[in-house]
CSV table of C-alpha atoms and ligand atoms in Angstrom, one decimal:
chain,number,residue,atom,x,y,z
A,250,MET,CA,0.0,0.0,0.0
A,251,ALA,CA,1.2,3.5,-0.8
A,252,GLN,CA,1.8,5.5,2.4
A,253,GLN,CA,-0.5,8.3,3.3
A,254,GLU,CA,-3.3,7.3,1.0
A,255,ARG,CA,-6.2,9.7,1.2
A,256,PHE,CA,-9.8,8.6,2.0
A,257,ASP,CA,-13.1,10.5,2.4
A,258,LEU,CA,-14.0,8.4,5.4
A,259,ALA,CA,-11.9,6.1,7.6
A,260,ILE,CA,-13.7,3.8,10.1
A,261,VAL,CA,-11.6,2.5,13.0
A,262,GLY,CA,-13.1,-0.9,14.0
A,263,GLY,CA,-14.8,-3.3,11.6
A,264,GLY,CA,-17.1,-4.8,14.2
A,265,LEU,CA,-20.8,-4.9,13.7
A,266,VAL,CA,-21.3,-1.2,13.9
A,267,GLY,CA,-18.2,-0.1,11.9
A,268,ALA,CA,-18.9,-2.7,9.2
A,269,GLY,CA,-22.6,-1.7,9.3
A,270,LEU,CA,-21.7,2.0,8.5
A,271,ALA,CA,-19.3,0.9,5.7
A,272,CYS,CA,-22.2,-1.2,4.2
A,273,ALA,CA,-24.6,1.7,4.5
A,274,LEU,CA,-22.3,4.0,2.6
A,275,ALA,CA,-20.8,1.5,0.2
A,276,GLU,CA,-22.7,3.1,-2.8
A,277,SER,CA,-22.4,6.7,-1.7
A,278,GLY,CA,-19.5,7.5,-4.0
A,279,LEU,CA,-17.3,8.2,-1.0
A,280,ARG,CA,-13.9,6.5,-0.8
A,281,LEU,CA,-14.0,4.4,2.4
A,282,ALA,CA,-11.4,2.7,4.5
A,283,VAL,CA,-12.1,0.2,7.3
A,284,LEU,CA,-9.3,-0.6,9.8
A,285,GLU,CA,-9.8,-3.6,11.9
A,286,ALA,CA,-7.4,-5.0,14.5
A,287,VAL,CA,-8.5,-8.6,14.6
A,288,PRO,CA,-8.9,-10.8,11.5
A,289,PHE,CA,-12.6,-11.2,10.7
A,290,ARG,CA,-12.8,-14.9,10.7
A,291,SER,CA,-10.4,-15.5,13.6
A,292,ALA,CA,-11.8,-17.1,16.8
A,293,ALA,CA,-10.5,-14.1,18.7
A,294,GLN,CA,-12.7,-11.6,16.7
A,295,PRO,CA,-14.5,-9.8,19.5
A,296,SER,CA,-17.5,-8.5,17.5
A,297,TYR,CA,-18.4,-11.6,15.4
A,298,ASP,CA,-18.7,-14.2,18.1
A,299,ASP,CA,-21.4,-16.6,19.1
A,300,ARG,CA,-23.4,-14.2,21.2
A,301,THR,CA,-27.0,-13.9,20.3
A,302,LEU,CA,-28.5,-10.5,19.7
A,303,ALA,CA,-32.1,-9.5,20.1
A,304,LEU,CA,-32.8,-7.1,17.2
A,305,SER,CA,-35.6,-4.7,17.3
A,306,GLN,CA,-38.2,-4.1,14.6
A,307,GLY,CA,-36.3,-0.8,13.9
A,308,SER,CA,-33.0,-2.7,13.3
A,309,LYS,CA,-34.8,-5.1,11.0
A,310,ARG,CA,-36.1,-2.2,9.0
A,311,ILE,CA,-32.6,-0.6,8.8
A,312,LEU,CA,-31.0,-3.8,7.7
A,313,ASP,CA,-33.9,-4.3,5.2
A,314,SER,CA,-33.3,-0.8,3.7
A,315,MET,CA,-29.7,-1.8,3.3
A,316,GLN,CA,-30.9,-4.9,1.5
A,317,LEU,CA,-29.1,-7.1,4.1
A,318,TRP,CA,-32.1,-8.4,6.1
A,319,PRO,CA,-33.3,-11.1,3.6
A,320,GLU,CA,-29.9,-12.8,3.8
A,321,VAL,CA,-29.8,-12.5,7.7
A,322,ALA,CA,-33.4,-13.9,7.9
A,323,ARG,CA,-32.6,-16.7,5.5
A,324,ARG,CA,-29.6,-17.8,7.6
A,325,ASP,CA,-30.5,-17.2,11.2
A,326,ALA,CA,-33.3,-14.8,12.4
A,327,THR,CA,-35.8,-16.2,14.9
A,328,PRO,CA,-38.9,-14.1,15.5
A,329,ILE,CA,-39.8,-13.4,19.2
A,330,GLU,CA,-43.6,-13.6,19.2
A,331,HIS,CA,-44.2,-13.6,22.9
A,332,VAL,CA,-42.3,-12.2,25.9
A,333,HIS,CA,-42.7,-13.2,29.5
A,334,ILE,CA,-41.2,-10.9,32.2
A,335,SER,CA,-41.1,-11.9,35.9
A,336,ASP,CA,-39.4,-11.2,39.2
A,337,HIS,CA,-37.8,-14.3,40.8
A,338,GLY,CA,-39.5,-15.1,44.1
A,339,ARG,CA,-41.9,-12.1,44.0
A,340,PRO,CA,-45.4,-11.7,42.8
A,341,GLY,CA,-46.1,-10.0,39.4
A,342,MET,CA,-45.3,-10.9,35.9
A,343,ALA,CA,-46.1,-9.4,32.4
A,344,ARG,CA,-46.7,-11.0,29.1
A,345,LEU,CA,-46.4,-9.3,25.7
A,346,HIS,CA,-47.6,-10.7,22.4
A,347,ALA,CA,-46.6,-9.5,19.0
A,348,ARG,CA,-50.1,-9.7,17.7
A,349,GLN,CA,-51.3,-7.2,20.3
A,350,PHE,CA,-49.2,-4.6,18.5
A,351,GLY,CA,-50.0,-5.7,14.9
A,352,VAL,CA,-46.5,-6.9,14.2
A,353,GLU,CA,-45.3,-10.4,13.3
A,354,ALA,CA,-42.6,-10.3,16.0
A,355,LEU,CA,-41.5,-8.1,18.9
A,356,GLY,CA,-37.9,-8.6,17.8
A,357,TYR,CA,-35.6,-11.2,16.2
A,358,VAL,CA,-32.8,-13.3,17.6
A,359,VAL,CA,-29.7,-13.4,15.4
A,360,THR,CA,-26.2,-14.7,16.1
A,361,ALA,CA,-23.6,-11.9,16.0
A,362,ARG,CA,-21.3,-14.2,13.9
A,363,VAL,CA,-23.9,-14.7,11.2
A,364,LEU,CA,-24.8,-11.0,11.1
A,365,GLY,CA,-21.0,-10.3,10.8
A,366,GLN,CA,-20.7,-12.7,7.9
A,367,VAL,CA,-23.5,-11.1,6.0
A,368,LEU,CA,-21.9,-7.6,6.6
A,369,LEU,CA,-18.5,-8.9,5.5
A,370,GLU,CA,-19.8,-10.5,2.4
A,371,ARG,CA,-21.4,-7.2,1.4
A,372,LEU,CA,-18.2,-5.3,2.1
A,373,GLN,CA,-16.3,-7.8,-0.1
A,374,GLN,CA,-18.8,-7.2,-2.9
A,375,CYS,CA,-18.1,-3.4,-2.7
A,376,ALA,CA,-14.3,-3.8,-3.0
A,377,ALA,CA,-14.1,-1.0,-5.6
A,378,GLN,CA,-15.4,1.6,-3.2
A,379,LEU,CA,-13.6,0.6,-0.1
A,380,GLU,CA,-10.4,-0.7,1.3
A,381,ILE,CA,-10.2,-3.0,4.3
A,382,PHE,CA,-7.0,-2.9,6.3
A,383,CYS,CA,-6.9,-6.0,8.6
A,384,PRO,CA,-5.2,-6.7,10.8
A,385,ALA,CA,-4.5,-3.0,11.5
A,386,ILE,CA,-4.2,-1.6,15.0
A,387,VAL,CA,-4.8,2.2,14.9
A,388,ASP,CA,-2.5,3.8,17.5
A,389,ALA,CA,-2.2,7.4,16.6
A,390,VAL,CA,-4.5,10.2,15.4
A,391,ASP,CA,-3.4,13.6,14.3
A,392,PRO,CA,-6.1,16.2,13.5
A,393,HIS,CA,-5.5,18.9,10.8
A,394,PRO,CA,-7.9,21.6,9.6
A,395,ASP,CA,-9.0,19.7,6.5
A,396,HIS,CA,-8.3,16.1,7.4
A,397,ALA,CA,-7.2,13.7,10.1
A,398,ARG,CA,-4.1,11.6,9.8
A,399,LEU,CA,-4.1,8.2,11.4
A,400,ALA,CA,-1.3,5.8,12.0
A,401,TRP,CA,-1.7,2.0,12.2
A,402,THR,CA,0.5,-1.0,12.7
A,403,ASP,CA,0.1,-4.2,10.6
A,404,ALA,CA,0.6,-7.8,11.5
A,405,ALA,CA,4.3,-7.6,10.7
A,406,GLY,CA,4.7,-4.6,13.0
A,407,VAL,CA,5.1,-2.1,10.1
A,408,ARG,CA,3.6,1.4,10.6
A,409,HIS,CA,1.4,3.0,8.0
A,410,ASP,CA,-0.3,6.4,7.7
A,411,ILE,CA,-3.5,7.4,6.0
A,412,ASP,CA,-5.3,10.7,5.7
A,413,THR,CA,-9.1,11.0,5.8
A,414,ARG,CA,-11.6,13.9,5.6
A,415,LEU,CA,-13.6,12.2,8.4
A,416,LEU,CA,-12.6,9.7,11.0
A,417,VAL,CA,-15.3,7.5,12.6
A,418,LEU,CA,-14.3,5.7,15.8
A,419,ALA,CA,-16.2,2.4,16.1
A,420,ASP,CA,-13.6,0.5,18.1
A,421,GLY,CA,-15.9,-0.8,20.9
A,422,GLY,CA,-16.4,-0.1,24.6
A,423,ARG,CA,-12.7,-0.2,25.4
A,424,SER,CA,-11.9,2.3,22.6
A,425,ARG,CA,-8.3,3.4,22.6
A,426,THR,CA,-8.8,5.9,19.8
A,427,ARG,CA,-11.4,7.7,21.8
A,428,GLU,CA,-8.7,8.6,24.3
A,429,LEU,CA,-6.2,9.5,21.5
A,430,VAL,CA,-8.6,12.2,20.2
A,431,GLY,CA,-9.3,13.5,23.7
A,432,ILE,CA,-12.9,12.2,24.1
A,433,SER,CA,-13.5,11.3,27.7
A,434,ALA,CA,-15.9,8.7,28.8
A,435,GLN,CA,-17.7,7.9,32.1
A,436,VAL,CA,-17.3,4.2,32.8
A,437,ARG,CA,-19.2,2.4,35.5
A,438,ASP,CA,-18.3,-1.2,36.3
A,439,TYR,CA,-21.5,-3.1,37.0
A,440,ARG,CA,-19.3,-5.7,38.8
A,441,GLN,CA,-21.5,-8.2,37.0
A,442,SER,CA,-20.8,-10.5,34.0
A,443,ALA,CA,-23.1,-12.1,31.6
A,444,VAL,CA,-22.7,-15.9,31.2
A,445,LEU,CA,-23.9,-17.0,27.7
A,446,CYS,CA,-24.7,-20.5,26.6
A,447,THR,CA,-27.5,-22.4,24.9
A,448,VAL,CA,-29.9,-25.0,26.3
A,449,THR,CA,-32.6,-27.2,24.9
A,450,PRO,CA,-36.2,-26.8,26.1
A,451,GLU,CA,-37.9,-30.1,26.5
A,452,SER,CA,-41.0,-29.1,24.5
A,453,GLY,CA,-39.6,-26.4,22.1
A,454,HIS,CA,-39.4,-22.6,22.6
A,455,GLY,CA,-42.6,-21.7,20.8
A,456,ASN,CA,-41.0,-18.3,19.9
A,457,TRP,CA,-41.2,-17.2,23.5
A,458,ALA,CA,-38.5,-15.1,25.2
A,459,TYR,CA,-38.3,-15.0,28.9
A,460,GLU,CA,-36.7,-12.2,31.1
A,461,ARG,CA,-36.5,-13.0,34.8
A,462,PHE,CA,-35.1,-10.5,37.2
A,463,THR,CA,-33.2,-12.1,40.1
A,464,SER,CA,-31.4,-10.7,43.1
A,465,SER,CA,-28.0,-11.2,41.3
A,466,GLY,CA,-29.1,-9.8,38.0
A,467,PRO,CA,-31.5,-10.6,35.1
A,468,LEU,CA,-31.7,-13.9,33.3
A,469,ALA,CA,-32.9,-14.0,29.7
A,470,LEU,CA,-33.9,-17.0,27.6
A,471,LEU,CA,-34.1,-16.1,23.9
A,472,PRO,CA,-35.5,-18.5,21.2
A,473,THR,CA,-33.0,-19.4,18.5
A,474,SER,CA,-33.2,-21.0,15.0
A,475,SER,CA,-31.8,-24.3,16.3
A,476,GLY,CA,-34.9,-24.7,18.5
A,477,ARG,CA,-32.7,-24.1,21.6
A,478,PHE,CA,-32.7,-21.1,24.0
A,479,ALA,CA,-29.8,-18.7,24.2
A,480,VAL,CA,-29.2,-18.1,27.9
A,481,VAL,CA,-28.0,-14.7,29.0
A,482,TRP,CA,-27.4,-15.1,32.8
A,483,THR,CA,-26.2,-12.0,34.6
A,484,ALA,CA,-24.4,-12.7,37.8
A,485,GLY,CA,-22.0,-11.0,40.3
A,486,ARG,CA,-18.5,-11.2,38.9
A,487,ASP,CA,-17.3,-13.3,41.8
A,488,GLN,CA,-19.8,-16.1,40.9
A,489,VAL,CA,-18.6,-16.3,37.3
A,490,PRO,CA,-15.6,-18.7,37.6
A,491,GLU,CA,-17.9,-21.2,39.3
A,492,LEU,CA,-20.8,-20.7,36.8
A,493,THR,CA,-18.5,-21.2,33.8
A,494,SER,CA,-16.6,-24.2,35.2
A,495,MET,CA,-19.2,-26.3,37.2
A,496,PRO,CA,-20.3,-29.6,35.6
A,497,ASP,CA,-23.2,-29.3,33.1
A,498,ASP,CA,-25.7,-31.1,35.3
A,499,GLU,CA,-25.0,-28.8,38.2
A,500,PHE,CA,-25.3,-25.7,36.0
A,501,LEU,CA,-28.6,-27.0,34.6
A,502,LEU,CA,-29.9,-27.5,38.1
A,503,ARG,CA,-29.0,-24.0,39.1
A,504,LEU,CA,-30.4,-22.6,35.9
A,505,ARG,CA,-33.8,-24.4,36.3
A,506,GLN,CA,-34.0,-23.0,39.9
A,507,ARG,CA,-33.4,-19.5,38.5
A,508,ALA,CA,-35.6,-19.7,35.4
A,509,GLY,CA,-38.6,-21.5,37.1
A,510,ASP,CA,-40.8,-23.8,35.1
A,511,ARG,CA,-42.4,-21.4,32.6
A,512,ALA,CA,-40.1,-22.3,29.8
A,513,GLY,CA,-40.3,-26.0,30.6
A,514,ARG,CA,-37.5,-28.3,31.5
A,515,LEU,CA,-34.1,-27.1,30.2
A,516,ASP,CA,-31.5,-29.7,29.1
A,517,ARG,CA,-28.2,-30.1,27.2
A,518,VAL,CA,-26.1,-27.0,28.0
A,519,GLY,CA,-23.6,-25.8,25.4
A,520,GLN,CA,-20.3,-24.0,25.9
A,521,ARG,CA,-20.4,-21.2,28.5
A,522,ASN,CA,-18.7,-17.8,27.8
A,523,ALA,CA,-18.6,-14.8,30.1
A,524,TYR,CA,-18.6,-11.0,29.3
A,525,ALA,CA,-17.8,-8.4,31.9
A,526,LEU,CA,-20.5,-5.7,31.9
A,527,ASN,CA,-19.9,-1.9,32.1
A,528,LEU,CA,-21.9,1.2,31.4
A,529,VAL,CA,-19.9,3.6,29.2
A,530,ARG,CA,-21.0,7.0,28.0
A,531,VAL,CA,-18.9,9.6,26.2
A,532,THR,CA,-19.2,13.1,27.4
A,533,ASP,CA,-19.1,14.4,23.9
A,534,SER,CA,-19.1,12.3,20.7
A,535,VAL,CA,-17.5,14.8,18.3
A,536,ARG,CA,-14.0,16.3,17.8
A,537,PRO,CA,-12.7,18.2,14.7
A,538,ARG,CA,-13.0,15.7,11.8
A,539,THR,CA,-13.9,12.9,14.2
A,540,VAL,CA,-17.0,11.2,15.5
A,541,VAL,CA,-17.4,8.3,17.8
A,542,ILE,CA,-20.3,5.7,17.4
A,543,GLY,CA,-21.5,2.3,18.6
A,544,ASN,CA,-20.2,0.8,21.8
A,545,ALA,CA,-17.2,3.2,21.7
A,546,ALA,CA,-19.8,6.0,22.3
A,547,HIS,CA,-22.2,4.1,24.6
A,548,THR,CA,-22.0,0.6,26.1
A,549,VAL,CA,-25.1,-0.4,27.9
A,550,HIS,CA,-26.2,-3.3,30.1
A,551,PRO,CA,-27.6,-6.1,27.9
A,552,VAL,CA,-30.7,-6.4,30.1
A,553,ALA,CA,-33.1,-5.2,27.4
A,554,GLY,CA,-31.0,-6.2,24.4
A,555,GLN,CA,-30.4,-2.6,23.3
A,556,GLY,CA,-26.7,-2.1,22.6
A,557,PHE,CA,-26.3,-3.1,19.0
A,558,ASN,CA,-29.8,-1.7,18.2
A,559,LEU,CA,-28.6,1.7,19.5
A,560,GLY,CA,-25.4,1.4,17.5
A,561,LEU,CA,-27.3,0.6,14.3
A,562,ARG,CA,-29.4,3.8,14.8
A,563,ASP,CA,-26.1,5.7,15.0
A,564,VAL,CA,-25.2,4.2,11.7
A,565,ALA,CA,-28.6,5.1,10.1
A,566,VAL,CA,-28.4,8.7,11.2
A,567,LEU,CA,-24.7,9.3,10.4
A,568,ALA,CA,-25.0,7.5,7.0
A,569,GLU,CA,-27.9,9.8,6.0
A,570,LEU,CA,-26.1,13.0,6.9
A,571,LEU,CA,-22.9,11.9,5.2
A,572,HIS,CA,-24.7,10.6,2.1
A,573,ASP,CA,-26.6,13.9,1.7
A,574,ALA,CA,-23.5,16.1,2.3
A,575,ALA,CA,-21.6,14.1,-0.3
A,576,ALA,CA,-24.5,14.3,-2.8
A,577,ALA,CA,-24.6,18.1,-2.4
A,578,GLY,CA,-20.8,18.4,-2.7
A,579,ARG,CA,-20.4,19.5,0.9
A,580,ASP,CA,-17.5,18.6,3.2
A,581,ILE,CA,-18.4,15.4,5.1
A,582,GLY,CA,-16.0,16.3,7.9
A,583,ASP,CA,-17.5,19.7,8.6
A,584,THR,CA,-18.0,20.5,12.3
A,585,ALA,CA,-21.6,21.7,11.9
A,586,LEU,CA,-22.5,18.4,10.3
A,587,LEU,CA,-20.9,16.4,13.1
A,588,GLN,CA,-22.6,18.6,15.7
A,589,ARG,CA,-25.9,17.9,14.0
A,590,TYR,CA,-25.2,14.2,14.2
A,591,ALA,CA,-24.4,14.5,17.9
A,592,SER,CA,-27.6,16.5,18.6
A,593,LEU,CA,-29.8,14.0,16.7
A,594,ARG,CA,-28.4,11.1,18.6
A,595,ARG,CA,-28.2,12.6,22.1
A,596,ARG,CA,-31.8,11.9,23.3
A,597,ASP,CA,-32.0,8.3,22.1
A,598,THR,CA,-28.6,7.4,23.6
A,599,ARG,CA,-29.4,9.0,27.0
A,600,ALA,CA,-32.9,7.4,27.1
A,601,VAL,CA,-31.6,3.9,26.4
A,602,ALA,CA,-28.7,4.2,28.9
A,603,ALA,CA,-31.0,5.5,31.6
A,604,PHE,CA,-33.7,2.9,30.9
A,605,THR,CA,-31.3,-0.1,31.0
A,606,ASP,CA,-29.5,1.3,34.0
A,607,SER,CA,-32.6,2.0,36.0
A,608,LEU,CA,-34.0,-1.5,35.3
A,609,ILE,CA,-30.8,-3.0,36.8
A,610,ARG,CA,-31.0,-0.7,39.9
A,611,LEU,CA,-34.7,-1.2,40.5
A,612,PHE,CA,-34.6,-5.0,40.2
A,613,ALA,CA,-31.4,-5.3,42.3
A,614,ASN,CA,-33.1,-3.5,45.1
A,615,ASP,CA,-34.6,-5.4,48.0
A,616,PHE,CA,-35.9,-2.3,49.8
A,617,PRO,CA,-39.6,-3.1,50.3
A,618,PRO,CA,-41.0,0.0,48.5
A,619,ALA,CA,-38.9,-0.9,45.5
A,620,VAL,CA,-40.1,-4.5,45.6
A,621,ILE,CA,-43.7,-3.3,45.7
A,622,MET,CA,-43.1,-0.8,42.9
A,623,ARG,CA,-41.8,-3.4,40.6
A,624,SER,CA,-44.5,-5.9,41.4
A,625,LEU,CA,-47.1,-3.2,40.6
A,626,GLY,CA,-45.1,-2.2,37.5
A,627,LEU,CA,-45.2,-5.7,36.2
A,628,LEU,CA,-48.9,-6.0,37.0
A,629,ALA,CA,-49.5,-2.7,35.1
A,630,LEU,CA,-47.5,-3.9,32.2
A,631,ASP,CA,-49.5,-7.1,32.0
A,632,THR,CA,-52.9,-5.5,32.2
A,633,LEU,CA,-52.7,-1.9,30.9
A,634,PRO,CA,-52.6,-1.5,27.2
A,635,PHE,CA,-51.0,2.0,27.3
A,636,ALA,CA,-48.1,0.7,29.6
A,637,LYS,CA,-47.5,-2.2,27.1
A,638,ARG,CA,-47.5,0.3,24.2
A,639,PHE,CA,-45.1,2.6,26.0
A,640,LEU,CA,-42.5,-0.2,26.6
A,641,VAL,CA,-42.9,-1.8,23.3
A,642,ARG,CA,-42.5,1.4,21.3
A,643,ARG,CA,-39.4,2.2,23.3
A,644,THR,CA,-37.8,-1.1,22.8
A,645,MET,CA,-38.8,-1.6,19.1
A,646,GLY,CA,-36.6,1.3,18.0
A,647,LEU,CA,-39.5,3.0,16.2
A,648,ALA,CA,-40.0,6.0,18.5
A,649,GLY,CA,-39.0,9.6,17.9
A,650,TRP,CA,-37.4,11.1,14.8
A,651,LEU,CA,-36.4,8.3,12.4
A,652,PRO,CA,-33.7,8.5,9.7
A,653,ARG,CA,-34.6,7.3,6.2
A,654,LEU,CA,-33.1,3.8,6.7
A,655,ALA,CA,-35.2,3.3,9.8
A,656,ARG,CA,-38.3,4.3,7.8
A,657,GLY,CA,-37.7,1.6,5.2
A,658,LEU,CA,-36.3,4.1,2.6
A,659,PRO,CA,-33.0,3.8,0.8
A,660,LEU,CA,-30.3,6.5,1.4
A,661,GLY,CA,-30.3,7.9,-2.2
B,702,FAD,C1,-23.6,-10.5,26.7
B,702,FAD,C2,-24.1,-9.5,25.7
B,702,FAD,C3,-25.3,-9.6,25.2
B,702,FAD,C4,-25.8,-8.6,24.2
B,702,FAD,N1,-27.0,-8.7,23.7
B,702,FAD,C5,-27.4,-7.8,22.9
B,702,FAD,C6,-28.8,-7.9,22.3
B,702,FAD,O1,-29.5,-8.8,22.6
B,702,FAD,N2,-29.1,-6.9,21.5
B,702,FAD,C7,-28.3,-5.8,21.1
B,702,FAD,O2,-28.8,-4.9,20.4
B,702,FAD,N3,-27.1,-5.7,21.6
B,702,FAD,C8,-26.6,-6.7,22.5
B,702,FAD,N4,-25.4,-6.6,23.0
B,702,FAD,C9,-24.5,-5.4,22.6
B,702,FAD,C10,-23.8,-5.7,21.3
B,702,FAD,O3,-23.1,-6.9,21.3
B,702,FAD,C11,-22.8,-4.5,21.1
B,702,FAD,O4,-23.5,-3.3,21.2
B,702,FAD,C12,-22.2,-4.5,19.7
B,702,FAD,O5,-21.5,-5.7,19.5
B,702,FAD,C13,-21.2,-3.3,19.6
B,702,FAD,O6,-20.6,-3.4,18.3
B,702,FAD,P1,-19.4,-2.3,18.0
B,702,FAD,O7,-19.1,-2.6,16.6
B,702,FAD,O8,-19.8,-1.0,18.4
B,702,FAD,O9,-18.2,-2.7,19.0
B,702,FAD,P2,-17.4,-4.1,19.1
B,702,FAD,O10,-18.3,-5.2,18.8
B,702,FAD,O11,-16.6,-4.0,20.3
B,702,FAD,O12,-16.4,-4.0,17.8
B,702,FAD,C14,-15.3,-3.1,17.9
B,702,FAD,C15,-14.2,-3.5,16.8
B,702,FAD,O13,-13.2,-2.6,16.8
B,702,FAD,C16,-11.9,-3.3,16.7
B,702,FAD,N5,-10.9,-2.5,17.3
B,702,FAD,C17,-10.7,-2.2,18.7
B,702,FAD,N6,-9.6,-1.4,18.8
B,702,FAD,C18,-9.1,-1.2,17.5
B,702,FAD,C19,-8.0,-0.4,17.0
B,702,FAD,N7,-7.2,0.3,17.9
B,702,FAD,N8,-7.8,-0.4,15.7
B,702,FAD,C20,-8.6,-1.1,14.9
B,702,FAD,N9,-9.6,-1.9,15.3
B,702,FAD,C21,-9.9,-1.9,16.6
B,702,FAD,C22,-12.2,-4.6,17.5
B,702,FAD,O14,-11.3,-5.7,17.1
B,702,FAD,C23,-13.7,-4.9,17.1
B,702,FAD,O15,-13.8,-5.7,16.0
B,702,FAD,C24,-24.9,-7.5,23.9
B,702,FAD,C25,-23.6,-7.4,24.5
B,702,FAD,C26,-23.2,-8.4,25.4
B,702,FAD,C27,-21.9,-8.3,26.0
């Protein structure tokens, strides 16, 4: 590669969000670069792993507008038709059904690895418009008035430079480049980890998802295309070594105690993996010629399955602004454009972070008024149509101002 090549847009991090943005803009006429540290098909790839993601209707629509959804659906998407929410050992539960809201599903369960493969195949089809540097670890950023220069190191340890009119940082919750450009982040350690695995329900999942709040954190069972449940078991970090190493039958016994009998008897546990959980929020998502998106800008608790959905909405809004600026011959790295992006995304990001964080706080609290409040909350959710509508609109990703991709329209 020639040194100091010049791009319109360089995306640091080719994870689900970075690759999603590159796919959205692949036909915009912009010259794109994606720099990814870990080879896409390697077992160590942190974004394209075996975790299951609950995608909202809004995310489905965005992926549909990008003409990616049919391939995702053909390979892996499982509709969530019913949701059951309960509080372990307490009264109160709520049930939500897709048909009550006139939709075929309240969301879809997809494996991150499969979604990653679909994104990657699309990027490979667009090789003329974009260059993928991988493995490429970005380790220096130097802003200039009309471009940013970034330096990266390849697998052989050789350093390279590229110039870009706009730099998008999508390098995940532990973003290093965020620090390099002087964007500070508030990080709160939940001191919890999510243990993920799959189990087989004795009598099928029937497209039900279960969310059960327990004193040590929420437990979710999500229906998958293999007929199994994906388990997302949140526990105190000190319990994780035991949960991931105990014999399968012991784990199943504990899981059955936690999950109750609503989902039927659970058997045959698959491999268990743990993820440490943090809340990360940047204080500002924009610097000259630079914007931060996805988990690098906001990492939320997986309790309501919102993290990637939120990142995909970042993609839809940023792609629209950049596409329109490019089509009008305007500078895509212009500060006013980046500020507009930040202001369009602020409300949604804050609302989702506050919503997920308050769920964790409320359900971890054994103070009697909090216990009564959540029992009443679940009762209200089960019986009051407006309470159901409020929650479902919020989690479907269809509330508030929607960019074109989220309205089912193409960018151009
Ligand atoms: C247990 C769990 C369950 C979840 N469930 C859901 C769910 O149900 N629904 C949902 O919407 N979301 C869910 N999420 C959240 C979702 O997984 C994340 O929001 C999403 O993966 C974030 O994608 P990203 O591309 O922003 O970041 P990442 O996936 O972290 O990707 C960042 C990429 O940047 C690369 N990188 C890092 N540093 C550099 C560098 N210096 N140079 C170059 N490349 C670099 C990394 O290698 C990586 O590929 C869940 C998360 C967890 C942990």
